[in-house]
PDB file of C-alpha atoms in Angstrom:
ATOM      1  CA  MET A  23      91.211 111.725  76.224  1.00 56.00           C
ATOM      2  CA  LYS A  24      93.164 114.829  75.654  1.00 70.00           C
ATOM      3  CA  LYS A  25      91.642 116.802  78.293  1.00 78.00           C
ATOM      4  CA  SER A  26      91.968 114.229  80.650  1.00 77.00           C
ATOM      5  CA  LEU A  27      95.767 113.815  79.815  1.00 78.00           C
ATOM      6  CA  ILE A  28      96.004 117.744  80.731  1.00 85.00           C
ATOM      7  CA  TYR A  29      94.625 117.045  83.935  1.00 84.00           C
ATOM      8  CA  VAL A  30      96.857 114.291  84.694  1.00 82.00           C
ATOM      9  CA  LEU A  31      99.712 116.258  83.748  1.00 87.00           C
ATOM     10  CA  PHE A  32      98.853 119.326  85.898  1.00 89.00           C
ATOM     11  CA  SER A  33      98.158 116.841  88.773  1.00 87.00           C
ATOM     12  CA  THR A  34     101.420 114.935  88.306  1.00 86.00           C
ATOM     13  CA  VAL A  35     103.652 118.303  88.330  1.00 90.00           C
ATOM     14  CA  LEU A  36     101.801 119.688  91.183  1.00 90.00           C
ATOM     15  CA  PHE A  37     102.188 116.430  93.470  1.00 85.00           C
ATOM     16  CA  SER A  38     105.588 115.900  92.232  1.00 85.00           C
ATOM     17  CA  LEU A  39     106.525 119.328  93.676  1.00 87.00           C
ATOM     18  CA  MET A  40     104.478 118.644  96.968  1.00 80.00           C
ATOM     19  CA  GLU A  41     107.567 117.340  98.897  1.00 76.00           C
ATOM     20  CA  ILE A  42     110.053 120.019  97.739  1.00 83.00           C
ATOM     21  CA  ALA A  43     107.401 122.641  98.687  1.00 80.00           C
ATOM     22  CA  LEU A  44     106.598 121.144 101.929  1.00 77.00           C
ATOM     23  CA  LYS A  45     110.473 120.864 102.842  1.00 75.00           C
ATOM     24  CA  SER A  46     110.904 124.520 101.681  1.00 76.00           C
ATOM     25  CA  ALA A  47     107.748 125.699 104.195  1.00 76.00           C
ATOM     26  CA  GLY A  48     108.937 123.422 106.978  1.00 65.00           C
ATOM     27  CA  ASN A  49     111.832 125.857 107.549  1.00 73.00           C
ATOM     28  CA  GLN A  50     108.991 128.620 108.345  1.00 82.00           C
ATOM     29  CA  PHE A  51     106.235 126.560 109.834  1.00 85.00           C
ATOM     30  CA  ASN A  52     105.938 123.708 112.603  1.00 86.00           C
ATOM     31  CA  PRO A  53     104.943 120.576 110.841  1.00 84.00           C
ATOM     32  CA  ILE A  54     101.773 119.943 112.484  1.00 89.00           C
ATOM     33  CA  GLN A  55     100.810 123.829 111.811  1.00 91.00           C
ATOM     34  CA  LEU A  56     101.628 123.642 108.125  1.00 89.00           C
ATOM     35  CA  ASN A  57      99.322 120.379 107.913  1.00 90.00           C
ATOM     36  CA  LEU A  58      96.588 122.334 109.330  1.00 94.00           C
ATOM     37  CA  ILE A  59      97.148 125.326 107.126  1.00 93.00           C
ATOM     38  CA  ARG A  60      97.278 123.150 103.794  1.00 91.00           C
ATOM     39  CA  PHE A  61      94.242 120.750 104.518  1.00 93.00           C
ATOM     40  CA  THR A  62      92.267 123.840 105.419  1.00 95.00           C
ATOM     41  CA  LEU A  63      93.037 125.541 101.819  1.00 94.00           C
ATOM     42  CA  GLY A  64      93.039 122.245 100.115  1.00 92.00           C
ATOM     43  CA  GLY A  65      89.432 121.093 101.344  1.00 93.00           C
ATOM     44  CA  LEU A  66      88.260 124.724 100.648  1.00 93.00           C
ATOM     45  CA  VAL A  67      89.689 124.573  97.152  1.00 90.00           C
ATOM     46  CA  ILE A  68      87.990 121.433  96.430  1.00 90.00           C
ATOM     47  CA  LEU A  69      84.640 122.353  98.208  1.00 93.00           C
ATOM     48  CA  PRO A  70      83.235 124.039  95.202  1.00 91.00           C
ATOM     49  CA  PHE A  71      83.600 120.838  93.363  1.00 87.00           C
ATOM     50  CA  ALA A  72      82.112 118.786  95.885  1.00 90.00           C
ATOM     51  CA  LEU A  73      79.154 121.209  96.207  1.00 93.00           C
ATOM     52  CA  SER A  74      78.457 120.818  92.296  1.00 91.00           C
ATOM     53  CA  HIS A  75      78.501 117.093  92.746  1.00 88.00           C
ATOM     54  CA  LEU A  76      76.197 117.019  95.663  1.00 92.00           C
ATOM     55  CA  LYS A  77      73.821 119.371  93.688  1.00 91.00           C
ATOM     56  CA  LYS A  78      73.918 116.946  90.788  1.00 90.00           C
ATOM     57  CA  GLN A  79      72.960 114.232  92.968  1.00 87.00           C
ATOM     58  CA  HIS A  80      70.387 115.943  94.804  1.00 89.00           C
ATOM     59  CA  ARG A  81      72.275 115.052  98.002  1.00 90.00           C
ATOM     60  CA  GLN A  82      72.716 117.041 101.224  1.00 90.00           C
ATOM     61  CA  ILE A  83      75.342 116.441 103.899  1.00 92.00           C
ATOM     62  CA  HIS A  84      73.681 114.880 107.044  1.00 89.00           C
ATOM     63  CA  TRP A  85      75.158 114.390 110.397  1.00 89.00           C
ATOM     64  CA  SER A  86      75.584 110.757 110.031  1.00 88.00           C
ATOM     65  CA  ASP A  87      77.791 111.834 106.858  1.00 92.00           C
ATOM     66  CA  TRP A  88      79.981 114.033 109.411  1.00 93.00           C
ATOM     67  CA  LYS A  89      80.785 110.846 111.357  1.00 92.00           C
ATOM     68  CA  VAL A  90      82.241 109.351 108.646  1.00 92.00           C
ATOM     69  CA  PHE A  91      84.271 112.343 107.612  1.00 94.00           C
ATOM     70  CA  SER A  92      85.529 112.618 111.142  1.00 95.00           C
ATOM     71  CA  LEU A  93      86.922 109.140 110.653  1.00 93.00           C
ATOM     72  CA  THR A  94      88.690 109.548 107.447  1.00 91.00           C
ATOM     73  CA  GLY A  95      89.656 113.047 108.240  1.00 94.00           C
ATOM     74  CA  PHE A  96      91.540 111.513 111.308  1.00 96.00           C
ATOM     75  CA  LEU A  97      92.991 108.599 109.356  1.00 94.00           C
ATOM     76  CA  CYS A  98      94.207 110.910 106.422  1.00 92.00           C
ATOM     77  CA  VAL A  99      94.930 114.441 107.781  1.00 93.00           C
ATOM     78  CA  VAL A 100      95.582 113.631 111.776  1.00 94.00           C
ATOM     79  CA  ILE A 101      97.533 110.313 111.241  1.00 95.00           C
ATOM     80  CA  SER A 102      98.897 109.745 107.584  1.00 93.00           C
ATOM     81  CA  MET A 103      99.605 113.354 106.578  1.00 91.00           C
ATOM     82  CA  THR A 104     101.392 114.164 110.028  1.00 90.00           C
ATOM     83  CA  LEU A 105     103.693 111.252 109.451  1.00 92.00           C
ATOM     84  CA  TYR A 106     104.108 112.306 105.930  1.00 88.00           C
ATOM     85  CA  GLN A 107     105.140 115.918 107.122  1.00 84.00           C
ATOM     86  CA  LEU A 108     107.367 114.446 109.684  1.00 85.00           C
ATOM     87  CA  ALA A 109     108.943 112.391 107.018  1.00 87.00           C
ATOM     88  CA  ILE A 110     109.706 115.244 104.808  1.00 84.00           C
ATOM     89  CA  GLU A 111     111.156 117.094 107.793  1.00 81.00           C
ATOM     90  CA  TYR A 112     113.542 114.196 108.676  1.00 82.00           C
ATOM     91  CA  GLY A 113     114.173 112.604 105.236  1.00 80.00           C
ATOM     92  CA  GLU A 114     115.061 113.783 101.504  1.00 78.00           C
ATOM     93  CA  PRO A 115     112.159 114.886  99.859  1.00 77.00           C
ATOM     94  CA  ALA A 116     112.793 112.606  96.602  1.00 73.00           C
ATOM     95  CA  ILE A 117     112.864 109.465  98.675  1.00 78.00           C
ATOM     96  CA  VAL A 118     109.943 110.504 100.491  1.00 82.00           C
ATOM     97  CA  ALA A 119     108.133 111.170  97.449  1.00 78.00           C
ATOM     98  CA  VAL A 120     109.167 107.822  95.902  1.00 76.00           C
ATOM     99  CA  LEU A 121     108.313 105.766  99.174  1.00 81.00           C
ATOM    100  CA  PHE A 122     104.853 107.482  99.629  1.00 83.00           C
ATOM    101  CA  SER A 123     103.879 106.710  96.073  1.00 76.00           C
ATOM    102  CA  CYS A 124     103.883 103.213  96.885  1.00 77.00           C
ATOM    103  CA  ASN A 125     100.805 103.746  99.119  1.00 79.00           C
ATOM    104  CA  PRO A 126      98.471 101.734  96.357  1.00 73.00           C
ATOM    105  CA  VAL A 127     100.622  98.594  97.398  1.00 76.00           C
ATOM    106  CA  PHE A 128      99.207  99.244 101.093  1.00 82.00           C
ATOM    107  CA  ALA A 129      95.558  99.811  99.516  1.00 79.00           C
ATOM    108  CA  LEU A 130      96.157  96.455  97.989  1.00 77.00           C
ATOM    109  CA  ILE A 131      96.750  94.623 100.832  1.00 82.00           C
ATOM    110  CA  PHE A 132      94.159  96.293 102.933  1.00 83.00           C
ATOM    111  CA  ALA A 133      91.548  95.677 100.132  1.00 80.00           C
ATOM    112  CA  TYR A 134      92.302  92.246 100.592  1.00 80.00           C
ATOM    113  CA  LEU A 135      92.163  92.290 104.259  1.00 83.00           C
ATOM    114  CA  ILE A 136      89.169  94.465 104.727  1.00 80.00           C
ATOM    115  CA  LEU A 137      86.979  94.541 101.517  1.00 75.00           C
ATOM    116  CA  HIS A 138      88.116  90.871 100.796  1.00 76.00           C
ATOM    117  CA  GLU A 139      88.966  91.773  97.206  1.00 73.00           C
ATOM    118  CA  ASN A 140      90.766  89.139  95.496  1.00 74.00           C
ATOM    119  CA  PHE A 141      94.605  89.662  94.286  1.00 70.00           C
ATOM    120  CA  SER A 142      94.963  89.373  90.323  1.00 74.00           C
ATOM    121  CA  ARG A 143      98.352  88.073  88.813  1.00 77.00           C
ATOM    122  CA  SER A 144      99.463  91.618  87.875  1.00 76.00           C
ATOM    123  CA  ASP A 145      98.406  92.640  91.476  1.00 72.00           C
ATOM    124  CA  ILE A 146     100.808  89.870  92.955  1.00 79.00           C
ATOM    125  CA  ILE A 147     103.564  90.633  90.794  1.00 82.00           C
ATOM    126  CA  SER A 148     103.257  94.595  91.217  1.00 75.00           C
ATOM    127  CA  LEU A 149     103.405  93.981  94.742  1.00 75.00           C
ATOM    128  CA  ILE A 150     106.440  91.864  95.007  1.00 82.00           C
ATOM    129  CA  LEU A 151     108.144  94.437  92.535  1.00 83.00           C
ATOM    130  CA  SER A 152     107.382  97.348  94.544  1.00 76.00           C
ATOM    131  CA  VAL A 153     108.450  95.606  97.788  1.00 78.00           C
ATOM    132  CA  ILE A 154     111.912  94.949  95.632  1.00 84.00           C
ATOM    133  CA  GLY A 155     111.849  98.562  94.706  1.00 80.00           C
ATOM    134  CA  LEU A 156     111.281  99.690  98.279  1.00 73.00           C
ATOM    135  CA  LEU A 157     113.960  97.650  99.624  1.00 77.00           C
ATOM    136  CA  VAL A 158     116.746  98.741  96.831  1.00 82.00           C
ATOM    137  CA  ILE A 159     115.842 102.690  97.763  1.00 74.00           C
ATOM    138  CA  VAL A 160     115.914 102.101 101.433  1.00 68.00           C
ATOM    139  CA  ASP A 161     119.011  99.783 101.425  1.00 69.00           C
ATOM    140  CA  PRO A 162     118.480  98.632 105.093  1.00 61.00           C
ATOM    141  CA  PHE A 163     122.157  97.490 105.242  1.00 58.00           C
ATOM    142  CA  LYS A 164     123.383 101.120 104.993  1.00 61.00           C
ATOM    143  CA  LEU A 165     120.805 102.907 107.085  1.00 59.00           C
ATOM    144  CA  THR A 166     122.450 105.831 108.630  1.00 61.00           C
ATOM    145  CA  ASP A 167     119.359 108.318 109.427  1.00 62.00           C
ATOM    146  CA  PRO A 168     116.198 105.701 109.111  1.00 77.00           C
ATOM    147  CA  LEU A 169     113.871 108.325 110.929  1.00 81.00           C
ATOM    148  CA  GLY A 170     112.654 110.014 107.681  1.00 83.00           C
ATOM    149  CA  ILE A 171     112.601 106.611 105.913  1.00 84.00           C
ATOM    150  CA  PHE A 172     110.333 104.732 108.869  1.00 87.00           C
ATOM    151  CA  PHE A 173     107.868 107.984 108.823  1.00 90.00           C
ATOM    152  CA  ALA A 174     107.684 107.724 104.990  1.00 89.00           C
ATOM    153  CA  ILE A 175     106.705 103.932 105.141  1.00 89.00           C
ATOM    154  CA  LEU A 176     104.315 104.441 107.902  1.00 93.00           C
ATOM    155  CA  ALA A 177     102.615 107.576 106.092  1.00 93.00           C
ATOM    156  CA  ALA A 178     102.269 105.323 102.848  1.00 90.00           C
ATOM    157  CA  ALA A 179     100.992 102.821 104.926  1.00 92.00           C
ATOM    158  CA  THR A 180      98.136 104.684 106.619  1.00 93.00           C
ATOM    159  CA  PHE A 181      97.412 106.725 103.700  1.00 88.00           C
ATOM    160  CA  GLY A 182      96.587 103.318 101.835  1.00 86.00           C
ATOM    161  CA  PHE A 183      94.540 102.446 104.879  1.00 90.00           C
ATOM    162  CA  TYR A 184      92.761 105.701 104.808  1.00 88.00           C
ATOM    163  CA  SER A 185      92.190 105.001 100.951  1.00 82.00           C
ATOM    164  CA  ILE A 186      90.480 101.590 101.283  1.00 84.00           C
ATOM    165  CA  MET A 187      88.126 103.196 104.669  1.00 86.00           C
ATOM    166  CA  SER A 188      87.356 105.955 102.375  1.00 82.00           C
ATOM    167  CA  GLN A 189      86.337 103.689  99.435  1.00 77.00           C
ATOM    168  CA  ALA A 190      84.228 101.510 101.851  1.00 82.00           C
ATOM    169  CA  SER A 191      82.773 104.733 103.523  1.00 83.00           C
ATOM    170  CA  SER A 192      81.655 106.526 100.134  1.00 81.00           C
ATOM    171  CA  LEU A 193      80.128 103.204  99.138  1.00 78.00           C
ATOM    172  CA  ARG A 194      78.014 103.217 102.329  1.00 83.00           C
ATOM    173  CA  VAL A 195      76.944 106.731 102.543  1.00 84.00           C
ATOM    174  CA  GLN A 196      76.926 106.902  98.618  1.00 85.00           C
ATOM    175  CA  LEU A 197      79.272 109.827  98.130  1.00 86.00           C
ATOM    176  CA  ASP A 198      81.711 110.069  95.630  1.00 80.00           C
ATOM    177  CA  GLY A 199      85.636 110.788  95.733  1.00 78.00           C
ATOM    178  CA  VAL A 200      85.354 114.537  95.227  1.00 83.00           C
ATOM    179  CA  VAL A 201      82.793 114.861  97.801  1.00 89.00           C
ATOM    180  CA  MET A 202      84.563 112.612 100.383  1.00 87.00           C
ATOM    181  CA  THR A 203      88.002 114.294  99.820  1.00 86.00           C
ATOM    182  CA  SER A 204      86.932 117.625 100.478  1.00 91.00           C
ATOM    183  CA  PHE A 205      84.595 117.273 103.381  1.00 94.00           C
ATOM    184  CA  THR A 206      87.449 114.680 104.754  1.00 93.00           C
ATOM    185  CA  PHE A 207      90.121 117.375 104.617  1.00 94.00           C
ATOM    186  CA  ILE A 208      87.950 120.054 106.547  1.00 96.00           C
ATOM    187  CA  ALA A 209      87.088 117.511 109.210  1.00 96.00           C
ATOM    188  CA  GLY A 210      90.585 116.309 109.452  1.00 96.00           C
ATOM    189  CA  ALA A 211      91.535 120.125 109.773  1.00 96.00           C
ATOM    190  CA  LEU A 212      89.073 120.811 112.603  1.00 97.00           C
ATOM    191  CA  GLU A 213      90.264 117.350 114.387  1.00 97.00           C
ATOM    192  CA  LEU A 214      93.887 118.900 114.235  1.00 96.00           C
ATOM    193  CA  LEU A 215      92.741 122.136 115.550  1.00 96.00           C
ATOM    194  CA  VAL A 216      91.190 120.710 118.364  1.00 96.00           C
ATOM    195  CA  LEU A 217      94.500 118.868 119.138  1.00 94.00           C
ATOM    196  CA  ILE A 218      96.531 121.781 118.438  1.00 95.00           C
ATOM    197  CA  LEU A 219      94.529 123.612 121.218  1.00 96.00           C
ATOM    198  CA  ILE A 220      95.043 121.001 123.478  1.00 95.00           C
ATOM    199  CA  THR A 221      98.855 121.068 123.230  1.00 94.00           C
ATOM    200  CA  LYS A 222      98.420 124.842 124.296  1.00 94.00           C
ATOM    201  CA  ILE A 223      97.039 124.060 127.982  1.00 94.00           C
ATOM    202  CA  PRO A 224      99.658 124.987 130.310  1.00 93.00           C
ATOM    203  CA  PRO A 225     100.012 121.634 132.614  1.00 93.00           C
ATOM    204  CA  ILE A 226      99.700 119.477 128.860  1.00 93.00           C
ATOM    205  CA  ALA A 227     102.245 121.693 127.321  1.00 92.00           C
ATOM    206  CA  ALA A 228     104.622 121.455 130.240  1.00 91.00           C
ATOM    207  CA  GLY A 229     104.267 117.664 130.395  1.00 91.00           C
ATOM    208  CA  MET A 230     104.897 117.354 126.832  1.00 89.00           C
ATOM    209  CA  ARG A 231     108.421 119.546 127.171  1.00 90.00           C
ATOM    210  CA  SER A 232     109.573 117.229 129.798  1.00 89.00           C
ATOM    211  CA  VAL A 233     109.712 114.536 127.447  1.00 82.00           C
ATOM    212  CA  SER A 234     112.225 114.740 124.592  1.00 77.00           C
ATOM    213  CA  TRP A 235     110.164 113.327 121.873  1.00 71.00           C
ATOM    214  CA  LEU A 236     107.340 115.162 122.352  1.00 78.00           C
ATOM    215  CA  LYS A 237     109.036 118.661 122.883  1.00 81.00           C
ATOM    216  CA  SER A 238     108.076 119.694 119.256  1.00 77.00           C
ATOM    217  CA  PHE A 239     104.532 118.803 119.731  1.00 83.00           C
ATOM    218  CA  ALA A 240     104.172 121.313 122.983  1.00 89.00           C
ATOM    219  CA  ASP A 241     102.151 124.517 122.199  1.00 91.00           C
ATOM    220  CA  ILE A 242     101.936 124.114 118.467  1.00 92.00           C
ATOM    221  CA  PRO A 243     101.527 127.486 116.808  1.00 92.00           C
ATOM    222  CA  ILE A 244      98.633 128.227 114.482  1.00 92.00           C
ATOM    223  CA  PHE A 245      99.366 131.724 113.084  1.00 89.00           C
ATOM    224  CA  THR A 246     102.927 132.135 113.716  1.00 88.00           C
ATOM    225  CA  ASN A 247     104.719 133.251 110.567  1.00 86.00           C
ATOM    226  CA  VAL A 248     101.455 133.423 108.759  1.00 87.00           C
ATOM    227  CA  ASN A 249     102.528 136.671 107.136  1.00 88.00           C
ATOM    228  CA  LEU A 250     102.526 138.609 103.683  1.00 87.00           C
ATOM    229  CA  PRO A 251     106.384 137.432 103.252  1.00 85.00           C
ATOM    230  CA  ASN A 252     105.164 133.757 103.466  1.00 86.00           C
ATOM    231  CA  LEU A 253     102.044 134.200 101.736  1.00 88.00           C
ATOM    232  CA  TRP A 254     103.326 132.819  98.205  1.00 87.00           C
ATOM    233  CA  ILE A 255     104.383 129.522 100.220  1.00 87.00           C
ATOM    234  CA  ILE A 256     101.185 129.257 102.102  1.00 89.00           C
ATOM    235  CA  LEU A 257      99.208 129.662  99.007  1.00 89.00           C
ATOM    236  CA  PHE A 258     101.340 127.248  96.803  1.00 88.00           C
ATOM    237  CA  VAL A 259     101.277 124.496  99.448  1.00 88.00           C
ATOM    238  CA  GLY A 260      97.566 124.802 100.424  1.00 90.00           C
ATOM    239  CA  VAL A 261      95.806 125.983  97.186  1.00 89.00           C
ATOM    240  CA  ALA A 262      97.876 125.035  94.368  1.00 88.00           C
ATOM    241  CA  VAL A 263      99.783 121.596  95.511  1.00 87.00           C
ATOM    242  CA  THR A 264      97.070 120.419  98.016  1.00 87.00           C
ATOM    243  CA  GLY A 265      94.038 121.719  96.535  1.00 86.00           C
ATOM    244  CA  GLY A 266      94.996 122.195  92.868  1.00 86.00           C
ATOM    245  CA  GLY A 267      96.621 118.793  92.892  1.00 85.00           C
ATOM    246  CA  PHE A 268      93.646 117.028  94.127  1.00 79.00           C
ATOM    247  CA  ALA A 269      91.259 118.806  92.045  1.00 80.00           C
ATOM    248  CA  PHE A 270      93.047 118.211  88.859  1.00 83.00           C
ATOM    249  CA  TYR A 271      93.427 114.470  90.029  1.00 79.00           C
ATOM    250  CA  PHE A 272      89.408 114.258  90.319  1.00 74.00           C
ATOM    251  CA  LEU A 273      89.034 116.041  87.093  1.00 77.00           C
ATOM    252  CA  ALA A 274      91.001 113.530  85.616  1.00 77.00           C
ATOM    253  CA  LEU A 275      89.325 110.874  87.240  1.00 69.00           C
ATOM    254  CA  GLN A 276      85.787 112.144  86.019  1.00 67.00           C
ATOM    255  CA  GLU A 277      87.013 112.600  82.714  1.00 73.00           C
ATOM    256  CA  GLY A 278      89.354 109.586  81.997  1.00 67.00           C
ATOM    257  CA  GLY A 279      88.367 106.823  84.640  1.00 62.00           C
ATOM    258  CA  VAL A 280      90.476 105.184  87.205  1.00 57.00           C
ATOM    259  CA  THR A 281      92.926 103.866  84.907  1.00 58.00           C
ATOM    260  CA  MET A 282      93.781 107.225  83.556  1.00 65.00           C
ATOM    261  CA  ALA A 283      93.763 109.244  86.849  1.00 68.00           C
ATOM    262  CA  SER A 284      96.156 106.442  88.360  1.00 66.00           C
ATOM    263  CA  LEU A 285      98.961 107.642  86.020  1.00 71.00           C
ATOM    264  CA  VAL A 286      99.480 110.567  88.463  1.00 77.00           C
ATOM    265  CA  PHE A 287     100.908 108.219  90.887  1.00 70.00           C
ATOM    266  CA  PHE A 288     102.693 106.154  88.571  1.00 71.00           C
ATOM    267  CA  PHE A 289     104.874 109.036  86.985  1.00 77.00           C
ATOM    268  CA  LYS A 290     105.287 111.043  90.431  1.00 79.00           C
ATOM    269  CA  PRO A 291     108.166 108.768  91.653  1.00 74.00           C
ATOM    270  CA  VAL A 292     110.155 109.579  88.276  1.00 76.00           C
ATOM    271  CA  LEU A 293     109.141 113.395  88.223  1.00 83.00           C
ATOM    272  CA  SER A 294     109.973 114.079  92.105  1.00 81.00           C
ATOM    273  CA  PRO A 295     113.581 113.036  92.030  1.00 79.00           C
ATOM    274  CA  ILE A 296     114.216 115.185  89.075  1.00 82.00           C
ATOM    275  CA  PHE A 297     112.659 118.284  90.616  1.00 85.00           C
ATOM    276  CA  ALA A 298     114.367 117.622  93.960  1.00 82.00           C
ATOM    277  CA  PHE A 299     117.722 117.481  91.797  1.00 82.00           C
ATOM    278  CA  PHE A 300     117.099 120.960  89.842  1.00 84.00           C
ATOM    279  CA  LEU A 301     115.327 122.882  92.262  1.00 82.00           C
ATOM    280  CA  ILE A 302     117.018 121.963  95.643  1.00 78.00           C
ATOM    281  CA  GLY A 303     120.313 120.122  94.360  1.00 78.00           C
ATOM    282  CA  GLU A 304     119.219 116.925  95.999  1.00 75.00           C
ATOM    283  CA  ASN A 305     121.634 114.125  94.606  1.00 76.00           C
ATOM    284  CA  ILE A 306     120.199 111.074  92.951  1.00 74.00           C
ATOM    285  CA  ASN A 307     122.047 107.986  93.883  1.00 77.00           C
ATOM    286  CA  LEU A 308     122.077 104.908  91.819  1.00 82.00           C
ATOM    287  CA  PRO A 309     120.214 102.619  94.250  1.00 81.00           C
ATOM    288  CA  THR A 310     117.384 105.286  94.029  1.00 78.00           C
ATOM    289  CA  ILE A 311     117.436 105.117  90.295  1.00 83.00           C
ATOM    290  CA  ILE A 312     117.171 101.609  90.403  1.00 86.00           C
ATOM    291  CA  GLY A 313     114.425 101.309  92.877  1.00 82.00           C
ATOM    292  CA  VAL A 314     112.413 103.984  90.952  1.00 79.00           C
ATOM    293  CA  THR A 315     112.806 102.069  87.699  1.00 85.00           C
ATOM    294  CA  ILE A 316     111.570  99.016  89.508  1.00 85.00           C
ATOM    295  CA  ILE A 317     108.630 100.859  91.032  1.00 77.00           C
ATOM    296  CA  ILE A 318     107.828 102.259  87.494  1.00 78.00           C
ATOM    297  CA  ILE A 319     107.841  98.791  86.058  1.00 84.00           C
ATOM    298  CA  SER A 320     105.554  97.589  88.863  1.00 79.00           C
ATOM    299  CA  SER A 321     103.065 100.478  88.317  1.00 72.00           C
ATOM    300  CA  LEU A 322     103.000  99.683  84.649  1.00 77.00           C
ATOM    301  CA  ILE A 323     101.931  96.222  85.250  1.00 78.00           C
ATOM    302  CA  THR A 324      99.404  97.274  87.485  1.00 70.00           C
ATOM    303  CA  LEU A 325      98.171  99.591  84.821  1.00 69.00           C
ATOM    304  CA  TYR A 326      98.234  96.866  82.541  1.00 73.00           C
ATOM    305  CA  GLY A 327      95.939  94.945  85.149  1.00 70.00           C
ATOM    306  CA  TYR A 328      93.578  97.396  85.166  1.00 64.00           C
ATOM    307  CA  ARG A 329      93.098  97.693  81.539  1.00 67.00           C
ATOM    308  CA  LEU A 330      92.719  94.048  81.236  1.00 69.00           C
ATOM    309  CA  ASP A 331      89.961  94.327  83.821  1.00 65.00           C
ATOM    310  CA  ALA A 332      88.341  96.913  82.195  1.00 61.00           C
ATOM    311  CA  LYS A 333      88.139  95.134  78.977  1.00 66.00           C
ATOM    312  CA  ALA A 334      86.758  92.012  80.764  1.00 65.00           C
ATOM    313  CA  ASN A 335      84.042  93.998  82.330  1.00 62.00           C
ATOM    314  CA  GLN A 336      82.868  95.638  78.932  1.00 60.00           C
TER     315      GLN A 336
END
């Protein structure tokens, strides 16, 4: 229990610093370029854990597995994390952190639609409270710059969809979460690299520049600003935040189970606004405080439901 709590603590702190780190790094890198860097490094950091798990299972990676990784990698890295990165670029890190932490709500909905899992009473209450908390934070009647919020909600929804598809795929190919995540990151980074190279083809780049909202996606750099002065932020975002955060998360999952590991996303909405306030001076307004409180209550109800289910299955 003590060891799993330490893993949860490290993972929560690293994940809570994610939006601030990405916002800071965003001043030096193209959002898509930063995605490529951090998931390449993140996937490689988790890879030793994944290979260790494969060795224990006497399992090898086959071509059919890479088909699964290409799907989950596309959903996670190319779609969801690109939207997430854009949300951070256009929005406030603390708000993005809170909204993205609601991805389990969307996962719950997709689990019902795709895996036909039933809602428990605690799931329904948690879902309703999370939606209320989202509405309080977003405050749709006072939106002045909704782009960041729009991207954040889309990122949370697509990440929830990825989570369920990853869960279904892992059951089908009989690979655990550590292996799935490492190879998903690597496959997604490779797919992102291919898309970046396509944007460098002169006719395609010219066509994208002619469309206002596609200009920032034309001729996406790969190594621009990847230099010694920026090495610390590259390592922090890629190795510590992405790789380390997920590594500690999976260690918590392995040591303490799903209920213990889920504490990471329950506490992240609390820590992220606090870090944003002290590190980058981002204000925490009353609606955000109220919304975060509601989402925390929602998360605690979910945790309570997990414990009841665990006792019932003993």
